[in-house]
Tab-separated table of N, CA and C in Angstrom:
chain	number	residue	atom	x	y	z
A	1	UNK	N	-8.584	-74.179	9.908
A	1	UNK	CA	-7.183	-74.427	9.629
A	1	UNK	C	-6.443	-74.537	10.966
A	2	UNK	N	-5.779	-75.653	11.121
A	2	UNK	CA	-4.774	-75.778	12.299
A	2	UNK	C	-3.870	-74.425	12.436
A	3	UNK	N	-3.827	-74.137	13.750
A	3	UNK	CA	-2.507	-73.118	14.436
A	3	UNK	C	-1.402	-73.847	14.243
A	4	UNK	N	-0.367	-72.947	13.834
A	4	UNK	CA	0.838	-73.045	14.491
A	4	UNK	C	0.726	-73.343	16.006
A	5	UNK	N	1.665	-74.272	16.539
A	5	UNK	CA	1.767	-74.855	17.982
A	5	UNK	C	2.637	-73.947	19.161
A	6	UNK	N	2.688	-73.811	19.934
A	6	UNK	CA	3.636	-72.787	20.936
A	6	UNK	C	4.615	-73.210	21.282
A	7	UNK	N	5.733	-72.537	21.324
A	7	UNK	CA	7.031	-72.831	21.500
A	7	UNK	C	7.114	-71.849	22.355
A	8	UNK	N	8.639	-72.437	23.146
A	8	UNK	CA	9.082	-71.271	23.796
A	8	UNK	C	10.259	-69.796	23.340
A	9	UNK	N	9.687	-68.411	23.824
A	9	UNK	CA	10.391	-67.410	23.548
A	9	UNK	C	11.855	-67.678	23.509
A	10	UNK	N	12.726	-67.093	22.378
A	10	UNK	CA	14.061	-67.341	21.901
A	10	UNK	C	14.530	-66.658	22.660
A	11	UNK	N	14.504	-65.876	23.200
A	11	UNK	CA	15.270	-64.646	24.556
A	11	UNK	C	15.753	-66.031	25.677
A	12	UNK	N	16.594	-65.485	25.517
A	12	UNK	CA	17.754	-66.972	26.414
A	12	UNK	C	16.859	-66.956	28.079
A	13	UNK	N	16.504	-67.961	28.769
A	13	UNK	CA	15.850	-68.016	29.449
A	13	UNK	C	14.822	-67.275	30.152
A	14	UNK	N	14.045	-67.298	29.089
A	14	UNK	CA	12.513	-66.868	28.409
A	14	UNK	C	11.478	-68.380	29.072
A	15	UNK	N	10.566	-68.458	30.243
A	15	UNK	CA	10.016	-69.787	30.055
A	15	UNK	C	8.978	-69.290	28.993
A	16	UNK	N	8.491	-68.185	28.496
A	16	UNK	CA	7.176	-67.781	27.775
A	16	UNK	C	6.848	-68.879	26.678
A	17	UNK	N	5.448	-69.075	26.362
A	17	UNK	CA	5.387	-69.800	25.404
A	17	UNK	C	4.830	-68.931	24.234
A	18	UNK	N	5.123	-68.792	22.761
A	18	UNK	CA	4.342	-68.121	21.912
A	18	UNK	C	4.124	-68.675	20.242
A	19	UNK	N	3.729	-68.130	19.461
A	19	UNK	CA	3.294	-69.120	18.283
A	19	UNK	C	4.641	-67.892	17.514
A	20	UNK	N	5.221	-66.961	17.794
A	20	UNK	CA	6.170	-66.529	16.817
A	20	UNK	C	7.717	-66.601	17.488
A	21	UNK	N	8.514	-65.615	17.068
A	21	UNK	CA	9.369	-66.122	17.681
A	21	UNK	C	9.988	-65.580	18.965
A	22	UNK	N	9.399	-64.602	19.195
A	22	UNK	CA	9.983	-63.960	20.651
A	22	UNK	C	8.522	-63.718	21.351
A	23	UNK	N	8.046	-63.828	22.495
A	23	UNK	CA	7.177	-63.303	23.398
A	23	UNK	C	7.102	-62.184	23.308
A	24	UNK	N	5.957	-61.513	23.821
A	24	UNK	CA	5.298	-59.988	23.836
A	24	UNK	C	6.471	-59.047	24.455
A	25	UNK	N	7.105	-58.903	25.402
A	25	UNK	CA	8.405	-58.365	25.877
A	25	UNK	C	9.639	-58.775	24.815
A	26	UNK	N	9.772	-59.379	24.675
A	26	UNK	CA	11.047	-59.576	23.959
A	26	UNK	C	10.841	-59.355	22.684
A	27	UNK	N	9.897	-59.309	22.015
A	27	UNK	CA	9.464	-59.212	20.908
A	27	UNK	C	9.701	-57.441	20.846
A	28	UNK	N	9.349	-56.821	21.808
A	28	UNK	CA	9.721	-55.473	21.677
A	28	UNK	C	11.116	-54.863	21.838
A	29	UNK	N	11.921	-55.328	22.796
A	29	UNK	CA	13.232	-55.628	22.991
A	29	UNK	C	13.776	-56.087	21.614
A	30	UNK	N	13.833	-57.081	21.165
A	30	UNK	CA	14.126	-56.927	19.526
A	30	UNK	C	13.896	-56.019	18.618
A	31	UNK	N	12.590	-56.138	18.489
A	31	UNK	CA	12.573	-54.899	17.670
A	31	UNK	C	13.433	-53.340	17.910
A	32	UNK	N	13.306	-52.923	19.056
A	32	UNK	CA	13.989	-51.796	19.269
A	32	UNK	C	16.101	-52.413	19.124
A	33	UNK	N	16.344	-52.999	19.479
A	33	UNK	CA	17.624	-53.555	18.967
A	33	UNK	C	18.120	-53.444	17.691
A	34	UNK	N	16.598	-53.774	16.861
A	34	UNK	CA	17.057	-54.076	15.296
A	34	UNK	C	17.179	-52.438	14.563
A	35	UNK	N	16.167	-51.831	15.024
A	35	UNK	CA	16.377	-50.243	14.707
A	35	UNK	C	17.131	-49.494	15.447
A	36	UNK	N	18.183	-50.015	16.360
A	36	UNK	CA	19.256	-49.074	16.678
A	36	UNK	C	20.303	-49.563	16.028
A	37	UNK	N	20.416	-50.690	16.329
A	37	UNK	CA	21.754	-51.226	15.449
A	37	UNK	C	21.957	-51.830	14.199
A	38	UNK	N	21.045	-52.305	13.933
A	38	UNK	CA	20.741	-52.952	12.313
A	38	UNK	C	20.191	-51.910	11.309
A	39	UNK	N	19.525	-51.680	11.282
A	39	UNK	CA	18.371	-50.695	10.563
A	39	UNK	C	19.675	-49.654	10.599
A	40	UNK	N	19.718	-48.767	8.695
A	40	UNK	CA	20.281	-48.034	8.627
A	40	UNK	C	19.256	-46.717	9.060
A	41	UNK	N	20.486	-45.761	9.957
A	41	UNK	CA	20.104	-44.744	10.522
A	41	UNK	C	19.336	-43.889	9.752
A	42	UNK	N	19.351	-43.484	8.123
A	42	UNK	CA	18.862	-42.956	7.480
A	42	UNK	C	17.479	-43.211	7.215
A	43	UNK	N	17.319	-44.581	7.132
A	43	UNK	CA	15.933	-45.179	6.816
A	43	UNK	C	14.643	-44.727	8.526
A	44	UNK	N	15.158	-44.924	9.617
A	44	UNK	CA	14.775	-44.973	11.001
A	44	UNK	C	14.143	-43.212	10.932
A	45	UNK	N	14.233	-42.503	10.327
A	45	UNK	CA	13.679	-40.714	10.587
A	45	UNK	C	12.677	-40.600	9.841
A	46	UNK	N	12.338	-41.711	8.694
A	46	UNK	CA	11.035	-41.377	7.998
A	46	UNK	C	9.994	-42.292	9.440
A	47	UNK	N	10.053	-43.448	10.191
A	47	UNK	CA	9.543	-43.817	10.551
A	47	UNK	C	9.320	-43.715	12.190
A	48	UNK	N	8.766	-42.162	12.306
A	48	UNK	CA	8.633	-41.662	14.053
A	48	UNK	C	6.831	-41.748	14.092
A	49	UNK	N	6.628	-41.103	14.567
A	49	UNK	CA	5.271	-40.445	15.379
A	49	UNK	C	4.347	-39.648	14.234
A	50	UNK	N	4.385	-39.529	13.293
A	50	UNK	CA	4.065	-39.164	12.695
A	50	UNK	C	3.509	-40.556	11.369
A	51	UNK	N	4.753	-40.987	11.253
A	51	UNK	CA	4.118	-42.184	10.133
A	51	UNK	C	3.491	-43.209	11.418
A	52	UNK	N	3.677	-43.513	12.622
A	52	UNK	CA	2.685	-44.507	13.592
A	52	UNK	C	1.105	-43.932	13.347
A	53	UNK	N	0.925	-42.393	12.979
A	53	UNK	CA	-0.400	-42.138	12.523
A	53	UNK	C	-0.831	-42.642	11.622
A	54	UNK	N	-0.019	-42.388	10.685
A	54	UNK	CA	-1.034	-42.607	9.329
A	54	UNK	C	-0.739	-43.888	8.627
A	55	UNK	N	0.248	-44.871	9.665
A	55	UNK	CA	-0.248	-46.306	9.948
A	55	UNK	C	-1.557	-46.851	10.349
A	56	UNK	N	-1.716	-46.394	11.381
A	56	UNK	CA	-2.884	-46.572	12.159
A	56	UNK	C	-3.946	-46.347	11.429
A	57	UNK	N	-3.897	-44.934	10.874
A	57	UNK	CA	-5.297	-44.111	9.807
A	57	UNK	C	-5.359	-45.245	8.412
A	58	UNK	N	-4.032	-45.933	8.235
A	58	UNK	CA	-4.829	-47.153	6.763
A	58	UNK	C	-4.831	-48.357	7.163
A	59	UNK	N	-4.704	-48.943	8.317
A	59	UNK	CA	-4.597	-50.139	8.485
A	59	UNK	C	-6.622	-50.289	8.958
A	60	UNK	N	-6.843	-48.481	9.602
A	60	UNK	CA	-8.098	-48.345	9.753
A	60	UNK	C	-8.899	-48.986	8.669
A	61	UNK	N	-8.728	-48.240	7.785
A	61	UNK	CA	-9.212	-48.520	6.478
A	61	UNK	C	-8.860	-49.842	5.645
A	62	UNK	N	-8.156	-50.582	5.855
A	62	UNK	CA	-7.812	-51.447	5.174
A	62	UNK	C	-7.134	-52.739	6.078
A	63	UNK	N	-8.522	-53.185	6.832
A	63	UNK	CA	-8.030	-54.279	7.768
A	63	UNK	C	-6.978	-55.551	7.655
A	64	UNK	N	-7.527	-56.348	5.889
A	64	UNK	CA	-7.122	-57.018	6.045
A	64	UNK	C	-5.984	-57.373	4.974
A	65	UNK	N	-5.114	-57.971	4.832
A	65	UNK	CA	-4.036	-58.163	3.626
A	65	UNK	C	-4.436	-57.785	2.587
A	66	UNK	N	-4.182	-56.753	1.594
A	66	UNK	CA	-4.591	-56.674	0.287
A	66	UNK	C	-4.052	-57.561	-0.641
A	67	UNK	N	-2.848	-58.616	-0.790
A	67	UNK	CA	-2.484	-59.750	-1.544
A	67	UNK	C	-3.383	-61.166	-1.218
A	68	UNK	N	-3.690	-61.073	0.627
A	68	UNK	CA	-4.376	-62.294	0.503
A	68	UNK	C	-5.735	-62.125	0.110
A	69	UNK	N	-6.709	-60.992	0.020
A	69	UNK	CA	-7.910	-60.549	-0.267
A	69	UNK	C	-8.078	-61.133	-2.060
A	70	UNK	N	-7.118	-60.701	-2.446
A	70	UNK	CA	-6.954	-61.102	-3.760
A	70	UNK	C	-7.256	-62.622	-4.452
A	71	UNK	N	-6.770	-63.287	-3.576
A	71	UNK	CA	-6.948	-64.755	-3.533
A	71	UNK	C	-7.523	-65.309	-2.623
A	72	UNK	N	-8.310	-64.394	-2.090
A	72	UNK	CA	-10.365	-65.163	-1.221
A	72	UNK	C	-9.705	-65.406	-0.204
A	73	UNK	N	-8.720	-65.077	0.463
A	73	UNK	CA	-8.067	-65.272	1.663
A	73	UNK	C	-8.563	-63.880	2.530
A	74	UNK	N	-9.003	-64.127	4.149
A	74	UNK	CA	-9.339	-62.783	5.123
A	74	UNK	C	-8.294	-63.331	5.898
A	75	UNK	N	-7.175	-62.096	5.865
A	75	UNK	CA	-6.000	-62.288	7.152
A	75	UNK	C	-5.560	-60.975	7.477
A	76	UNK	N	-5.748	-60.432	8.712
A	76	UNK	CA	-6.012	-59.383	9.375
A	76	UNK	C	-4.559	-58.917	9.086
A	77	UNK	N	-4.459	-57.442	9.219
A	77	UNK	CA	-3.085	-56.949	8.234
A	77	UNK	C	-1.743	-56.357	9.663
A	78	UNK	N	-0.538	-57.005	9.230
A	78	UNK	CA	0.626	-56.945	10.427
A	78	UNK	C	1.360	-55.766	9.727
A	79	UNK	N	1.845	-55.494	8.761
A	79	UNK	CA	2.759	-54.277	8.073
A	79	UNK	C	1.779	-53.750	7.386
A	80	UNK	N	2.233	-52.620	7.096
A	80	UNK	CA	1.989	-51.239	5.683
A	80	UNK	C	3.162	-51.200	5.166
A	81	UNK	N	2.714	-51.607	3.973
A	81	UNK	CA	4.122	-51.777	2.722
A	81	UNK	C	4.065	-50.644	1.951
A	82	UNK	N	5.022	-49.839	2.021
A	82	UNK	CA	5.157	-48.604	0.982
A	82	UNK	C	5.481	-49.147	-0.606
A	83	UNK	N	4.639	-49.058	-1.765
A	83	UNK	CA	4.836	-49.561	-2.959
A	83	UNK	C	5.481	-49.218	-3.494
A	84	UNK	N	6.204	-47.992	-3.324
A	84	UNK	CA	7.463	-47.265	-3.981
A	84	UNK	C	8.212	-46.621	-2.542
A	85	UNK	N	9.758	-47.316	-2.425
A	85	UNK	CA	9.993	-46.973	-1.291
A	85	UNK	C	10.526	-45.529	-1.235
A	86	UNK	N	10.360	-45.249	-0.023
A	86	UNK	CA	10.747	-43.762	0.528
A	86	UNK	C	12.078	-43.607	0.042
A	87	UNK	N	13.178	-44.081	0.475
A	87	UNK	CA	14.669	-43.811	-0.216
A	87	UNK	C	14.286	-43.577	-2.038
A	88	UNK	N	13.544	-44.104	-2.541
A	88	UNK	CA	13.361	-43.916	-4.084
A	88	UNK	C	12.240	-42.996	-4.517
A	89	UNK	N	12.174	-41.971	-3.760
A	89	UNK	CA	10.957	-41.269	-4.257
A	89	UNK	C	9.807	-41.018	-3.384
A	90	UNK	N	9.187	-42.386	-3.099
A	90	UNK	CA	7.721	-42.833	-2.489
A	90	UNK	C	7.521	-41.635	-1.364
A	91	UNK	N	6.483	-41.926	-0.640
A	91	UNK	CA	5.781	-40.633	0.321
A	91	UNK	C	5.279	-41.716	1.556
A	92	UNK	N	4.606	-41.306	2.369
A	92	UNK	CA	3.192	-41.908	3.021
A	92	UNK	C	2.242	-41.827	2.459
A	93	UNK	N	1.867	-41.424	1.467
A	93	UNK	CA	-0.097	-40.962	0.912
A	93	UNK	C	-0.139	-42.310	0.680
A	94	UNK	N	-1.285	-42.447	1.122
A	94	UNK	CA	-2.144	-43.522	0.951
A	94	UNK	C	-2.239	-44.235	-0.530
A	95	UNK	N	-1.670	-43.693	-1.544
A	95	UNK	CA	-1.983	-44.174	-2.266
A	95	UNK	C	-0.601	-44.744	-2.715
A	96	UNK	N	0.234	-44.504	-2.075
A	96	UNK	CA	1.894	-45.483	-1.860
A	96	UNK	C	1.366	-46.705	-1.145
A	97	UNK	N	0.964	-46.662	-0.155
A	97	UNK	CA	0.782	-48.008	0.663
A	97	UNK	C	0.250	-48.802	0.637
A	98	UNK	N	0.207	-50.363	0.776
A	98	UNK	CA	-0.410	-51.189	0.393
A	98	UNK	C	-0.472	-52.226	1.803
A	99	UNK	N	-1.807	-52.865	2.431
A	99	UNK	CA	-1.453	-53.513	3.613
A	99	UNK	C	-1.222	-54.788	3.282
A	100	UNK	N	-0.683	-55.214	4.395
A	100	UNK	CA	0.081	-57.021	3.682
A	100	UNK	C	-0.097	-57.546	5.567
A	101	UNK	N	-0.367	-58.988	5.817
A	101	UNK	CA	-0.338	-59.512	6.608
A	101	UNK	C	1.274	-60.074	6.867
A	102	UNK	N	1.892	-60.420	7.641
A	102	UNK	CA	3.522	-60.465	7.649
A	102	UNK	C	4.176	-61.447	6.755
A	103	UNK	N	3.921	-63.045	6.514
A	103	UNK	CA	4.140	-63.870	5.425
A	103	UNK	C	4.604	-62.948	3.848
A	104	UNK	N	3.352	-62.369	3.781
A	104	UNK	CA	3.436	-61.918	2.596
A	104	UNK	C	4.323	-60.456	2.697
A	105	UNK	N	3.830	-59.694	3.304
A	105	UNK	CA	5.358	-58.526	3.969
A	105	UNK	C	6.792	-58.545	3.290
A	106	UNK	N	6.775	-60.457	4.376
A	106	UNK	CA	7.872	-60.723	4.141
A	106	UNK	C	8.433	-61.061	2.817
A	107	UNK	N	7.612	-61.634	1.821
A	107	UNK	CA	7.925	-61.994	0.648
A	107	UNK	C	7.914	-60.765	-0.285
A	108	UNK	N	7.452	-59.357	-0.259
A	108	UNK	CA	7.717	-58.715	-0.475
A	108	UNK	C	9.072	-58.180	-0.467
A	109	UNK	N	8.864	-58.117	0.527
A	109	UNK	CA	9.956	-57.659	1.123
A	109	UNK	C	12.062	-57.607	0.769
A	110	UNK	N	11.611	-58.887	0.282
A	110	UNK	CA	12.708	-59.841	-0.074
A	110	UNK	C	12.868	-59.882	-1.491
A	111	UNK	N	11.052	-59.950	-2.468
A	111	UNK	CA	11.748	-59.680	-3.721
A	111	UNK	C	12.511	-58.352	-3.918
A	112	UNK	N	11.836	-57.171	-2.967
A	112	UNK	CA	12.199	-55.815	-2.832
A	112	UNK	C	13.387	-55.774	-3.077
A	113	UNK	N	14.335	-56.817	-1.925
A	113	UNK	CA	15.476	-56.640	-1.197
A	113	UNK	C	15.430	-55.582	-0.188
A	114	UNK	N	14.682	-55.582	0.376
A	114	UNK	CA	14.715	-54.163	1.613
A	114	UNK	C	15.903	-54.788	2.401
A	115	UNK	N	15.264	-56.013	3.048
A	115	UNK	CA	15.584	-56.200	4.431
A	115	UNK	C	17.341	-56.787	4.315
A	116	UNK	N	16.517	-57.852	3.828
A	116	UNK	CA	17.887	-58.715	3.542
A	116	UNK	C	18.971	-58.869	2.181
A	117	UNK	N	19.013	-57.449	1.714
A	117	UNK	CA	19.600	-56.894	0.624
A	117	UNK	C	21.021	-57.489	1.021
A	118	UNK	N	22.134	-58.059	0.369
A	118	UNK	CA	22.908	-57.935	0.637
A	118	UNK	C	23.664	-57.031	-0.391
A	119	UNK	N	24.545	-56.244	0.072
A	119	UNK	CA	25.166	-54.812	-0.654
A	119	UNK	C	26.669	-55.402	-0.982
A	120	UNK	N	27.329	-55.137	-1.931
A	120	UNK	CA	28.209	-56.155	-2.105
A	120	UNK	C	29.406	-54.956	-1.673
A	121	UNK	N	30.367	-55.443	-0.813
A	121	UNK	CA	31.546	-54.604	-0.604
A	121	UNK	C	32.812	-54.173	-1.933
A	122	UNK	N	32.951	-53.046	-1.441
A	122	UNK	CA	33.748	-52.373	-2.953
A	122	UNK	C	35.472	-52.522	-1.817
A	123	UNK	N	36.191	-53.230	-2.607
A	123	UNK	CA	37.631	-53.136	-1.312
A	123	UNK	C	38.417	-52.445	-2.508
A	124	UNK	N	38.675	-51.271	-1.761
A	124	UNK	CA	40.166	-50.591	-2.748
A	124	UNK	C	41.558	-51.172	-2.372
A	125	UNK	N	42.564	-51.371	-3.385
A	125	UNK	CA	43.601	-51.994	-3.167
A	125	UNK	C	44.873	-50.741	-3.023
């Protein structure tokens, strides 16, 4: 199957070239951006040093996408998707989590509404 082609890093004069959308530096630089200022503060305390373990301990175990495995697809796994989220109950045990390669993450993600929930404003008059 053809690659995606390389473009250059979105970080404003970035020459890097990469197949996503920010380069290896900036890509971290974002991320840490998005969990200080985006990411509600509440959600950011389940996810320290403690869940980076027992990330690590199922992604051990469970290399590759469990949605694309399903459909004869091998694609090495980018998130751990909690199946019942933490704000609603859910835990870390292993038997909450499910691995997903990022495509699919993302489509999760979205039927979820995690990410891109929009919350509708209440205006008192």
């Amino acid at each position: 199957m053809p690659s995606k082609p390389k473009c250059l890093c979105s970080a404003p004069g970035c020459p890097e070239l990469t197949r996503e959308r920010f380069c290896q530096l900036h890509a971290k630089k974002a991320d840490k951006n998005y969990r200080k200022f985006q990411r509600d503060q509440r959600i950011n305390k389940h996810y320290g040093a403690r869940w980076r373990k027992i990330r690590a301990a199922y992604i051990a175990q469970h290399p590759l996408c469990e949605d694309c495995l399903e459909k004869g697809l091998t694609t090495p796994v980018a998130e751990v998707h909690h199946v019942l989220p933490l704000d609603h109950g859910g835990s870390h045990d292993f038997s909450n989590l499910h691995s997903l390669c990022k495509p699919c993450h993302s489509k999760q993600s979205a039927l979820d509404g995690d990410r891109w929930r929009q919350t509708p404003r209440v205006y008192s008059y």
